[in-house]
CSV table of C-alpha atoms and ligand atoms in Angstrom, one decimal:
chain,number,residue,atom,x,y,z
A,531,UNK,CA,90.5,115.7,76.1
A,532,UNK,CA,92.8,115.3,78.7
A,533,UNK,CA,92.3,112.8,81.2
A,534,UNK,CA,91.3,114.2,84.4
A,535,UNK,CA,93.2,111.5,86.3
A,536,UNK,CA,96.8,112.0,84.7
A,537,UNK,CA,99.3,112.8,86.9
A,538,UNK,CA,100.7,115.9,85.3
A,539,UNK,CA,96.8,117.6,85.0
A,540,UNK,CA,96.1,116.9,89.3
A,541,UNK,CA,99.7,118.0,90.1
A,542,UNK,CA,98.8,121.4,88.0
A,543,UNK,CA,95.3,121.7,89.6
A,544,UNK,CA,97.1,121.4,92.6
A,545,UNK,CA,99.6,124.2,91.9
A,546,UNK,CA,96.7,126.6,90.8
A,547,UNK,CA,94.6,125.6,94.3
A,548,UNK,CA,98.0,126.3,96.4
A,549,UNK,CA,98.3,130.1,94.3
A,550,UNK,CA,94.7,130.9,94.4
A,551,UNK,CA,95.1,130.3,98.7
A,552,UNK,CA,98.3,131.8,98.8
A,553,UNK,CA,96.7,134.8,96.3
A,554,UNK,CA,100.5,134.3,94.8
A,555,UNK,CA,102.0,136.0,92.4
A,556,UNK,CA,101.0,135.3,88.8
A,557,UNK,CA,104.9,135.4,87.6
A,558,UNK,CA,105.9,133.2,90.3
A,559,UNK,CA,102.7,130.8,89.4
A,560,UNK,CA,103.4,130.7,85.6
A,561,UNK,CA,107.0,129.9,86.6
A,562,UNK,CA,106.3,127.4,89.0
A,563,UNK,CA,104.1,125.7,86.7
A,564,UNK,CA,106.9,124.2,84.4
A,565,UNK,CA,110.2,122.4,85.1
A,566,UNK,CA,113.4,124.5,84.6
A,567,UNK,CA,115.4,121.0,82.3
A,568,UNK,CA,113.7,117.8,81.6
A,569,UNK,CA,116.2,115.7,79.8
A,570,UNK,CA,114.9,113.1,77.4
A,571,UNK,CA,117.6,110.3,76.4
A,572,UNK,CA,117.8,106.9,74.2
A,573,UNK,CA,119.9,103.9,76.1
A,574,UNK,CA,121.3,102.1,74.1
A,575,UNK,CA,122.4,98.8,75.2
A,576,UNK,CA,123.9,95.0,74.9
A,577,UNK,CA,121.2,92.2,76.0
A,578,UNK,CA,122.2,89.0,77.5
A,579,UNK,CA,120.7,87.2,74.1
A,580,UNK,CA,123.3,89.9,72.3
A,581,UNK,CA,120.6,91.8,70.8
A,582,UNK,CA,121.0,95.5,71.3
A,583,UNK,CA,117.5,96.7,73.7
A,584,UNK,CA,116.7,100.5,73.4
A,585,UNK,CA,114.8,102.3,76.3
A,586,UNK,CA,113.6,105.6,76.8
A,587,UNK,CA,115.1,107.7,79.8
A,588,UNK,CA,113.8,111.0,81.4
A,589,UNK,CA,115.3,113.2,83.9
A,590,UNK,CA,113.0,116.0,84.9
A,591,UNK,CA,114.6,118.8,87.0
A,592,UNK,CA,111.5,120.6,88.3
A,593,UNK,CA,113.0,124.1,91.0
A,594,UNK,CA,115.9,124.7,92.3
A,595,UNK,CA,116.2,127.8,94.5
A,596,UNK,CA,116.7,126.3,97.7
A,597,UNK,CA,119.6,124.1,96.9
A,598,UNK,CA,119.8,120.9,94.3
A,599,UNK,CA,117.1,119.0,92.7
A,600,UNK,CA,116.5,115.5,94.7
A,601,UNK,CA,114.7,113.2,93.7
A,602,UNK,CA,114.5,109.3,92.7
A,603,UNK,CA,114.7,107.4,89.7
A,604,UNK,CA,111.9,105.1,88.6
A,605,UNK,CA,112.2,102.0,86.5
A,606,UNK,CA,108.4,101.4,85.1
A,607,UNK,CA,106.9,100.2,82.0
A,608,UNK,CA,105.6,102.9,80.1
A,609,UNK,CA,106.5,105.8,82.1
A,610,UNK,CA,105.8,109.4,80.3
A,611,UNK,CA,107.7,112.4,80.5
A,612,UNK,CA,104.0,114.5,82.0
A,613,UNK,CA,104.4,111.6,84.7
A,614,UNK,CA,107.9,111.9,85.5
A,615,UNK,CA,107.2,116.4,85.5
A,616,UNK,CA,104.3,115.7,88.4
A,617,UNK,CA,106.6,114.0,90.3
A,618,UNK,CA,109.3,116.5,90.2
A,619,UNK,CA,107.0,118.6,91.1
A,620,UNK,CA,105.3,117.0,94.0
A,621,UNK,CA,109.3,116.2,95.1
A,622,UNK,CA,109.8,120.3,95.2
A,623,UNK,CA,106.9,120.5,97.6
A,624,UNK,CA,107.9,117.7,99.2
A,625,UNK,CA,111.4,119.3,100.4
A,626,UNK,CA,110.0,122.4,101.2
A,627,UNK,CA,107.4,121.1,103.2
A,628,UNK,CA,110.4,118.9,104.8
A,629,UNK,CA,111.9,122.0,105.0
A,630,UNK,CA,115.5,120.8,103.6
A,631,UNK,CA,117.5,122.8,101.5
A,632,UNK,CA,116.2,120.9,97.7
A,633,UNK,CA,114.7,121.7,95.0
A,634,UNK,CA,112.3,118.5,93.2
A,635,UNK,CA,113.3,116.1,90.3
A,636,UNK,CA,112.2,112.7,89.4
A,637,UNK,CA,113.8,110.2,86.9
A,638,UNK,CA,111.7,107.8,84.9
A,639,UNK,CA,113.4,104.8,82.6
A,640,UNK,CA,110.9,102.8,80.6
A,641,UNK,CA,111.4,99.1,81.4
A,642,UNK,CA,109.8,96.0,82.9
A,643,UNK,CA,112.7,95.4,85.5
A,644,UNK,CA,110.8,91.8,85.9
A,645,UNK,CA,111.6,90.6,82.9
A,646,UNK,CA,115.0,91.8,83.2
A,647,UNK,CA,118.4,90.1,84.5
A,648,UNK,CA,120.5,91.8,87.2
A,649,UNK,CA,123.3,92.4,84.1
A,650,UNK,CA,121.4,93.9,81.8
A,651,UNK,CA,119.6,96.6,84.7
A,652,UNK,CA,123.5,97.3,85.4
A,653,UNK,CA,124.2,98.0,82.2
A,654,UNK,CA,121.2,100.3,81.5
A,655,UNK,CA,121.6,102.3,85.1
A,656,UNK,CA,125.5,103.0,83.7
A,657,UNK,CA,124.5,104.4,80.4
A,658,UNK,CA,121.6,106.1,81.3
A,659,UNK,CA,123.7,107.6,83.7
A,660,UNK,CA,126.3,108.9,81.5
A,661,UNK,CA,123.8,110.0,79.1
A,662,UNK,CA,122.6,112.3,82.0
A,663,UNK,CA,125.9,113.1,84.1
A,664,UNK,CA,126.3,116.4,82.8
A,665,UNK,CA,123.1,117.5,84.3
A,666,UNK,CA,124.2,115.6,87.6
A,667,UNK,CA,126.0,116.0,90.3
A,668,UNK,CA,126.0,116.9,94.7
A,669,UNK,CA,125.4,120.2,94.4
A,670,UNK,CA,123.2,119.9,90.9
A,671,UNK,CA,121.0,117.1,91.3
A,672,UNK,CA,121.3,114.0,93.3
A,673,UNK,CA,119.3,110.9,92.3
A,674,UNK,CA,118.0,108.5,94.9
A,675,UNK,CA,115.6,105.2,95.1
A,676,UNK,CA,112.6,105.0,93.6
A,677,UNK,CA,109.6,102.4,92.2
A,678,UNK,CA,111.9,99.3,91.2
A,679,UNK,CA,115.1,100.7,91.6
A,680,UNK,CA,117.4,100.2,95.3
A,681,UNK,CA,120.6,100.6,96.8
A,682,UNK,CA,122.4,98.5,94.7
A,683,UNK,CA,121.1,100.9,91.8
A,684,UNK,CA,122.4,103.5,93.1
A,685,UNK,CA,125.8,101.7,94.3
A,686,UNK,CA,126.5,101.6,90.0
A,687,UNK,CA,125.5,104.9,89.6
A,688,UNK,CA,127.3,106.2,92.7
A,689,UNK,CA,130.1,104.0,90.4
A,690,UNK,CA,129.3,105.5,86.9
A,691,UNK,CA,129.1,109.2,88.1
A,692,UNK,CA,132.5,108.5,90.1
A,693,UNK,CA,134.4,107.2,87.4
A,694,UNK,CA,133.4,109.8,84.7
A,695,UNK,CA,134.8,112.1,87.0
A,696,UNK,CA,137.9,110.3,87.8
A,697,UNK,CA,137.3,110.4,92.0
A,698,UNK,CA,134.9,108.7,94.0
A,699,UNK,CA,131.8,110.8,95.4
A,700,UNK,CA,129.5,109.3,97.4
A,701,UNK,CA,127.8,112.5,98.1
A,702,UNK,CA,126.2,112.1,94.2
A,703,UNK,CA,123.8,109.9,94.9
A,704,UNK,CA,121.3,108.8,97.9
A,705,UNK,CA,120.1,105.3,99.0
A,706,UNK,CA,123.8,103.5,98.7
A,707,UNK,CA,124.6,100.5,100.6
A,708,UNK,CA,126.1,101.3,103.8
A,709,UNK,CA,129.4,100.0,103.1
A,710,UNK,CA,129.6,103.0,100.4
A,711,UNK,CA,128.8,105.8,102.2
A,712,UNK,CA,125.0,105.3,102.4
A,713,UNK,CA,123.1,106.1,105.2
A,714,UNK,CA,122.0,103.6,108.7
A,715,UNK,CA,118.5,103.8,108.2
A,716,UNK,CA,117.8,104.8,105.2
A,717,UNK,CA,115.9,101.9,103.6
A,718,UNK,CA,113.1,102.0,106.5
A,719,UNK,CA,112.9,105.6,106.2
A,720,UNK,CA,110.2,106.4,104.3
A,721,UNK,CA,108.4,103.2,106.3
A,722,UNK,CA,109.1,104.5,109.6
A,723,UNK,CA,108.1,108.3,108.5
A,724,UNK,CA,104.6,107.3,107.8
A,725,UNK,CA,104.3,106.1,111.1
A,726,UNK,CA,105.3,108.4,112.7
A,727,UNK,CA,102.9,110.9,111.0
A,728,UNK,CA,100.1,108.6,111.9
A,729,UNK,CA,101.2,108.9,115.6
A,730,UNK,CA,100.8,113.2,115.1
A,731,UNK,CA,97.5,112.6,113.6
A,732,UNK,CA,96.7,110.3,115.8
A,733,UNK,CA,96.9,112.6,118.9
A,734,UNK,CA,95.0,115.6,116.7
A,735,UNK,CA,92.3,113.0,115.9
A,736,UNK,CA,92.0,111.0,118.7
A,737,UNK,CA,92.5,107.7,117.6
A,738,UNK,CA,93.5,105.1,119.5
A,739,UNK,CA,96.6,103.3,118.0
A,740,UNK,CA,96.8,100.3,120.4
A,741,UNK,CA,95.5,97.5,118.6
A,742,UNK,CA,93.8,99.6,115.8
A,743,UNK,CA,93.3,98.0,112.4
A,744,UNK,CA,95.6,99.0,109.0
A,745,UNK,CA,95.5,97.8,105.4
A,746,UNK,CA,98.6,98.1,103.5
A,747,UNK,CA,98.6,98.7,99.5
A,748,UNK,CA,102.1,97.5,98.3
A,749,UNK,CA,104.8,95.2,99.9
A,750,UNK,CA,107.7,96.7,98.9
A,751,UNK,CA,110.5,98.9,100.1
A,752,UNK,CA,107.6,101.1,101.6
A,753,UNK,CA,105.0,99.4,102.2
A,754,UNK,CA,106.8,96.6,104.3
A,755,UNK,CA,108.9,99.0,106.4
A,756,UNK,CA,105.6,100.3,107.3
A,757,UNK,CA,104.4,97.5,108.2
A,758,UNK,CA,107.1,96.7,110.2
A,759,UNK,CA,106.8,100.0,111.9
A,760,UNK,CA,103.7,100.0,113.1
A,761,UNK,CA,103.2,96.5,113.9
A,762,UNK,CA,105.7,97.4,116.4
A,763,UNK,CA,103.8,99.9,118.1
A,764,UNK,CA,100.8,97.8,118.8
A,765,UNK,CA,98.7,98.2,115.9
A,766,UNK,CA,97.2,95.1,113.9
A,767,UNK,CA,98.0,94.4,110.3
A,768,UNK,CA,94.8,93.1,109.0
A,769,UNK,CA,95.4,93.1,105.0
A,770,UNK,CA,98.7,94.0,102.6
A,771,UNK,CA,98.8,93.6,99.5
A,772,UNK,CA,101.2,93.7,96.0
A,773,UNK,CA,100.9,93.9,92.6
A,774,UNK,CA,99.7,89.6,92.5
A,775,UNK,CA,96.9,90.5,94.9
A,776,UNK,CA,96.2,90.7,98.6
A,777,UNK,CA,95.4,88.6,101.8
A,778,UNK,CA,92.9,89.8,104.9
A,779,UNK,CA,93.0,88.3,108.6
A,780,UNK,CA,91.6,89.8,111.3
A,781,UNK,CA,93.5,88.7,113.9
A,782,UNK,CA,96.6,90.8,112.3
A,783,UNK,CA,99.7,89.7,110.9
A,784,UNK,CA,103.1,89.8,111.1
A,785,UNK,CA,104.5,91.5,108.5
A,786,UNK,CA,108.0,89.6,108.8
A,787,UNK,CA,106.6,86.1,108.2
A,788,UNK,CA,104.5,87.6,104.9
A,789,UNK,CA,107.6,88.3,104.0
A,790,UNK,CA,109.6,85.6,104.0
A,791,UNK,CA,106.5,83.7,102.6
A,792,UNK,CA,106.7,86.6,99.5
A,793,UNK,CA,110.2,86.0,99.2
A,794,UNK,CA,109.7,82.1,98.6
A,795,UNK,CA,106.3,81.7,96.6
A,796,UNK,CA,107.2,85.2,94.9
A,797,UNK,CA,103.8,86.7,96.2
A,798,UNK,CA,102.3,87.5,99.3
A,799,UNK,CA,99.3,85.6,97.9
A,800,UNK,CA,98.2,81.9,100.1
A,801,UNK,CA,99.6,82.9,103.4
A,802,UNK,CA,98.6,80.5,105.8
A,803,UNK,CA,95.5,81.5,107.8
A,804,UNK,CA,94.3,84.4,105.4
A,805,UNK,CA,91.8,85.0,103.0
A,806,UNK,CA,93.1,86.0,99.2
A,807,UNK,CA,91.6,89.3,98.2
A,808,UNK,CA,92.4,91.5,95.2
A,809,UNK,CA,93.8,95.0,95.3
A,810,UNK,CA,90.5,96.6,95.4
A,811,UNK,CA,89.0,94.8,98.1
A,812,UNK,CA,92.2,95.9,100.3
A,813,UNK,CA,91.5,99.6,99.9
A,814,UNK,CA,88.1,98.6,101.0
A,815,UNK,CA,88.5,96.6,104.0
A,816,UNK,CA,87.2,96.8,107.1
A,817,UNK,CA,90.0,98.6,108.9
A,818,UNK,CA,91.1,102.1,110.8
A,819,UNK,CA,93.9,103.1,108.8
A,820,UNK,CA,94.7,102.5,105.3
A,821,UNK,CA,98.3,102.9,103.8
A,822,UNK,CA,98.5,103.2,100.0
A,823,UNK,CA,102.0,102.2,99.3
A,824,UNK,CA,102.4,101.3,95.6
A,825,UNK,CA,100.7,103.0,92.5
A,826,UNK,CA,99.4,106.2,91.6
A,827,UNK,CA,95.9,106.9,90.9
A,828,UNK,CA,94.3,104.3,93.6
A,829,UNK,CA,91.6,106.0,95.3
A,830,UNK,CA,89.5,107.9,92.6
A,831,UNK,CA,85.7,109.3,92.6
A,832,UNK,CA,84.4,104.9,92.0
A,833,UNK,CA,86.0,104.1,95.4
A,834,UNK,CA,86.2,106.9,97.5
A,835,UNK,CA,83.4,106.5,99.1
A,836,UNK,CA,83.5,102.5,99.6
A,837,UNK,CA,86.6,103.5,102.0
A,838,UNK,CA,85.9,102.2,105.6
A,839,UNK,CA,88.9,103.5,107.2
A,840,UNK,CA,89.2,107.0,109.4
A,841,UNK,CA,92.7,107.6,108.5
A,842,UNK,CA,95.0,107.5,105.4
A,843,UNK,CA,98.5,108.3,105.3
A,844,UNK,CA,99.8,108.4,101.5
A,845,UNK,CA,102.4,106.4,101.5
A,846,UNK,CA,102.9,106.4,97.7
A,847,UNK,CA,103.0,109.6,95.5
A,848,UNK,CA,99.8,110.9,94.2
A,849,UNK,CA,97.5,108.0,95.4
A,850,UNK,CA,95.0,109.9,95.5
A,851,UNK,CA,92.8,111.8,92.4
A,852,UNK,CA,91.5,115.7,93.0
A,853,UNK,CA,87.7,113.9,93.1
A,854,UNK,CA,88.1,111.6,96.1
A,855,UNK,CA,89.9,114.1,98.0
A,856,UNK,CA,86.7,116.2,98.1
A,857,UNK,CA,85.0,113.1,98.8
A,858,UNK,CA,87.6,111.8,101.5
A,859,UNK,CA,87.6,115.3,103.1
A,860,UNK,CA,83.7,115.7,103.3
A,861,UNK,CA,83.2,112.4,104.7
A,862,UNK,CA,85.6,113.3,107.8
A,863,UNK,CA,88.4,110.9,106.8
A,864,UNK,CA,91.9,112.4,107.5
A,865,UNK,CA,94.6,112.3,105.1
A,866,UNK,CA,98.0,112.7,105.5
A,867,UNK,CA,98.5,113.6,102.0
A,868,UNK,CA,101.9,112.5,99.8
A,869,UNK,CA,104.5,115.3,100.6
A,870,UNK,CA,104.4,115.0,104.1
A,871,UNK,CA,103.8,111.4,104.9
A,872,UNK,CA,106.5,110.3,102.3
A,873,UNK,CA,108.7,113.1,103.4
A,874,UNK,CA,110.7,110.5,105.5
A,875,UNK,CA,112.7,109.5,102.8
A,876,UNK,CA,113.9,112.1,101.4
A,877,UNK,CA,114.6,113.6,104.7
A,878,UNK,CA,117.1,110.8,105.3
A,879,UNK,CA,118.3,111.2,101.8
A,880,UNK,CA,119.2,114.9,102.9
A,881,UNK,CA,121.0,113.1,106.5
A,882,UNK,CA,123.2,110.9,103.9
A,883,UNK,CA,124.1,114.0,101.8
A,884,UNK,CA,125.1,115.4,105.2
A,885,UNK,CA,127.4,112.6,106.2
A,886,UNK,CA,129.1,112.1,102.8
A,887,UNK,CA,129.5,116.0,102.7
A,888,UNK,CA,131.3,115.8,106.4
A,889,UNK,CA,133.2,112.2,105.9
A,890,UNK,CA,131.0,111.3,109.3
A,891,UNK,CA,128.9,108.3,109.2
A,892,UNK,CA,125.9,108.9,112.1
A,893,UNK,CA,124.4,106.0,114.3
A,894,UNK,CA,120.9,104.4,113.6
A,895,UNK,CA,119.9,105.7,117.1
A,896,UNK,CA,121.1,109.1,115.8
A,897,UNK,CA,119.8,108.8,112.2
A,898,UNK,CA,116.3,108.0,113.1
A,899,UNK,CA,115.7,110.8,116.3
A,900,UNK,CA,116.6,113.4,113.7
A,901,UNK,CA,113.8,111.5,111.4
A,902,UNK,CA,111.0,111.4,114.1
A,903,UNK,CA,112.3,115.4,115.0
A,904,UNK,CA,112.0,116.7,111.1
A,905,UNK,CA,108.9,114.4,110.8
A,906,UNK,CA,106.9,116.1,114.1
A,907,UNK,CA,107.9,119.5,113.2
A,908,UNK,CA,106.4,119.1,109.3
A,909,UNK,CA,103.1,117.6,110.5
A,910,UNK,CA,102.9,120.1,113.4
A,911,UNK,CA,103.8,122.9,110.5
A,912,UNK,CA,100.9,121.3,108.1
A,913,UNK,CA,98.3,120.6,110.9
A,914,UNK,CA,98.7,124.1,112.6
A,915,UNK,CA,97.9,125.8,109.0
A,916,UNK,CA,95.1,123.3,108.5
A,917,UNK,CA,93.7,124.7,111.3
A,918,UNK,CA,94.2,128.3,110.7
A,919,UNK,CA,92.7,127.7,106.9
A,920,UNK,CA,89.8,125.3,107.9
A,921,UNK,CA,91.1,123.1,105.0
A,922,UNK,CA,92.2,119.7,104.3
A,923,UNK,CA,95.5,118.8,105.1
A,924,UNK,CA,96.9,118.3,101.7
A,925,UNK,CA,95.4,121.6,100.5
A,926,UNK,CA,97.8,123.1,104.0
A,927,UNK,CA,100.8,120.8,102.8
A,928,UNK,CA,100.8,122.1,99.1
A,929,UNK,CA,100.0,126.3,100.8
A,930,UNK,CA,103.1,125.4,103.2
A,931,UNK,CA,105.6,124.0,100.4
A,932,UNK,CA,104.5,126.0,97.4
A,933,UNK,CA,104.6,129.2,100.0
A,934,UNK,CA,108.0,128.4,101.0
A,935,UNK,CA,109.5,127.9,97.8
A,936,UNK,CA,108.3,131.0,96.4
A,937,UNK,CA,109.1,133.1,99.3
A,938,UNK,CA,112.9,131.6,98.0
A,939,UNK,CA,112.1,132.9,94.3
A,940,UNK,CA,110.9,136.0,95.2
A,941,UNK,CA,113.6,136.9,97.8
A,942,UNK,CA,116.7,135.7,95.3
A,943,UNK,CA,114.9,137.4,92.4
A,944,UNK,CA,115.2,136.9,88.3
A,945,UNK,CA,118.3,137.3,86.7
A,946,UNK,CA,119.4,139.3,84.7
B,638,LIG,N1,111.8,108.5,95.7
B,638,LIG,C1,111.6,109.0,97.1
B,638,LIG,C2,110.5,110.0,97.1
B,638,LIG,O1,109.6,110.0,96.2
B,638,LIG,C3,112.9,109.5,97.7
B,638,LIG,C4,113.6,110.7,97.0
B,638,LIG,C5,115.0,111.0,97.6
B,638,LIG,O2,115.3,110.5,98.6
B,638,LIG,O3,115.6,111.8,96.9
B,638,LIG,O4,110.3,110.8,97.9
C-alpha cells in the first residue's frame, strides 16, 4: 500500500487538488504529473582509507516551459528517486508562484555527509557532476544549495562544469561564494524570505509581531538566518532546535550566541539558561509562530492538533502531510505553505543568474529590496486568491503556480 505520508503520493494529491480548482485540462494534468528526465547515476569514487565508496545520484528535471530547471542538490542518507520527483515538483511551483522565469528540479545523492571528510564530499560533488553535465547547464538546468550541501559545494561544481567545458561559467550554478560570482545575500535569503512573508501575514491576520513568540525547527542555513531575521524585528526566539534536540526559554534568545555555542559543543543542546527539549516538544511549544526549518514530514494527523501556535511559515519543503493541513486550516491556524515562504531562495538564486548573465555584481542593499519586492508581490498574489477561493493558502499557492505554468504549456503548445 503506499504510504500516505511519502513525499511523491502528497505532492501528486496536491497536483490533482490544484486541477480539480483550476477544472484544468486533463492533457496538461497527466503531463504535469510526471518529470520530463530524471537521471539516475552510480559515483564512483577513491576514499580517504583507499577503498573505492559507491553512491547513488539522482537528478530529477521536473517542467521546463518557462525557462531552465532550478533547483538544489541534496546530500541525505537514503534519499529515493519518488523523493527527489516531489521536490522537483514543488520547485516548479515554487518558481511560478515566484513568478521567475524556471522550470523545477531537485538533485538527491545518497550519503551521510557526517561521517564524511571535506576530500572525499569534493571528490563525490566532481564526479557526480560529470556524470550529470550533459543534462546541465545556464540555460538547461542550474543546480543550487540544498539539505547538507553549501557554497563551497557549488564553488567545485561551478569548477567541474567549467572545466569540462574548457571556460569558466559562473552562471551554471547558484549559491557560489561571493568571490566567484555568487550572489551578496544569498545565504540569508531564504531566512530573510520567511520573514518577510510573516510580516504580510502578519498585517492580513493581525498579529502583533513586537515581542511575539517563535519556535524554530532546524538550525541550519535556514533556520538560523531566520532566526536572525526576525529577532531583529522585535520578535522573541523562545525554542530552536536541530537534528540532537532542542532548548526552550521564555525570555527569548539570541540566535547568534546559540550559535556560536552549536558551533563549539557541536549542538545547540545545554545552552546556558534553557531548558533541553526534544524535537517534538518544539513543534509543540507554547509560542505564536512556529518555523519548521529542517525535515519533511513534521507536522502529521498525531501532532497537528497539539500545535499551540497561530502562524506557521514552512520554512522547509513539504513539512507538512495532506491530514494536518485540514486539521491546521480548520482550527484557524495560518500557513504560509512551502512554495511561497521558501520562495526567497530561489528568488535570489534567479538575482545571481542575473548578475553572472550581465558580468554586474549588485549591492546587498540592492539584492535584498528586490527580495522583500518579489516576496510582497507573491504573498499579496497567494493571499488575494485565497480570498477570492475561500481556501487555504497553500491550496491558492499550488492554484497560482500550477495555473501559471500551464497557462505556459498551453500557450507554447506540443510539438510536433
Ligand atoms: N534548495 C532551495 C529550494 O528548495 C533553493 C533552490 C535554488 O536556489 O535553486 O528552494
Amino acid at each position: 500500500m503506499a504510504n500516505e505520508h511519502a513525499p511523491l503520493t502528497v505532492a501528486l494529491e496536491q497536483l490533482d487538488l490544484a486541477a480539480k480548482k483550476l477544472r484544468l485540462d486533463d492533457g496538461i494534468h497527466k503531463i504535469l504529473s510526471q518529470p520530463k528526465r530524471s537521471i539516475m547515476v552510480s559515483i564512483d569514487i577513491r576514499m580517504d582509507d583507499c577503498t573505492v565508496g559507491v553512491f547513488k545520484g539522482i537528478r530529477v528535471q521536473h517542467w521546463d516551459v518557462k525557462g531552465p530547471f532550478k533547483g538544489g542538490i541534496r546530500y541525505y542518507p537514503n534519499i529515493t528517486v519518488e523523493e527527489v520527483t516531489a521536490l522537483a515538483m514543488l520547485m516548479t511551483w515554487k518558481c511560478a508562484v515566484a513568478d521567475i522565469p524556471y522550470g523545477g528540479a531537485k538533485g538527491g545523492v545518497c550519503c551521510d555527509t557526517k561521517k564524511m571528510s571535506l576530500g572525499e564530499l569534493e571528490r563525490l560533488t566532481r564526479r557526480y557532476v560529470s556524470l550529470i553535465a550533459d543534462y546541465l547547464g545556464p540555460h538547461r538546468d542550474i543546480p543550487a544549495p540544498d539539505m547538507y550541501t553549501d557554497a563551497q559545494t557549488m564553488a567545485w561544481i561551478m569548477d567541474t562544469y567549467s572545466q569540462l567545458k574548457g571556460y569558466s561559467i559562473p552562471e551554471s550554478v547558484t549559491g557560489k561564494p561571493v568571490e566567484i560570482g555568487g550572489s551578496e545575500g544569498r545565504t540569508e535569503a531564504t531566512g530573510r524570505g520567511v520573514v518577510h512573508c510573516i510580516k504580510k501575514a502578519a498585517e492580513v491576520t493581525g498579529l502583533r509581531l513586537k515581542n511575539a513568540t517563535v519556535a524554530i525547527q532546524g538550525f541550519g542555513n535556514v533556520g538560523y538566518h531566520a532566526a536572525q531575521a526576525i529577532h531583529d524585528i522585535g520578535c522573541r526566539v523562545v525554542a530552536v532546535s536541530d537534528s540532537t534536540g532542542g532548548i526552550y526559554c521564555a525570555e527569548g534568545l539570541d540566535p547568534a550566541r546559540v550559535l556560536a555555542h552549536k558551533e563549539k559543543t557541536g549542538s545547540v543542546q545545554n545552552f546556558k539558561g534553557c531548558t533541553n527539549i526534544t524535537n517534538e516538544e518544539l513543534l509543540e511549544a507554547e509560542c505564536d509562530i512556529l518555523i519548521p526549518a529542517a525535515l519533511g514530514n513534521q507536522i502529521k494527523r498525531k501532532n497537528a492538533n497539539k500545535i499551540k501556535a497561530r502562524m506557521i511559515a514552512e520554512a522547509a519543503n513539504g513539512p507538512t502531510t495532506p491530514e494536518a493541513d485540514r486539521i491546521l486550516f480548520e482550527k484557524g491556524t495560518c500557513l504560509i505553505p512551502d512554495i511561497l515562504a521558501n520562495s526567497g531562495g530561489v528568488t535570489v538564486s534567479y538575482f545571481e543568474w542575473v548578475q553572472n548573465l550581465t558580468r554586474e555584481h549588485w549591492s546587498l542593499e540592492e539584492v535584498n529590496r528586490k527580495l522583500e519586492s518579489k516576496m510582497t508581490q507573491a504573498f499579496d498574489d497567494v493571499y488575494k486568491l485565497s480570498q477570492e477561493e475561500e481556501s487555504d493558502m497553500r491550496t491558492a499557492a499550488l492554484m497560482l503556480g500550477v495555473g501559471r505554468v500551464a497557462n505556459a504549456i498551453r500557450t507554447r503548445g506540443l510539438w510536433p
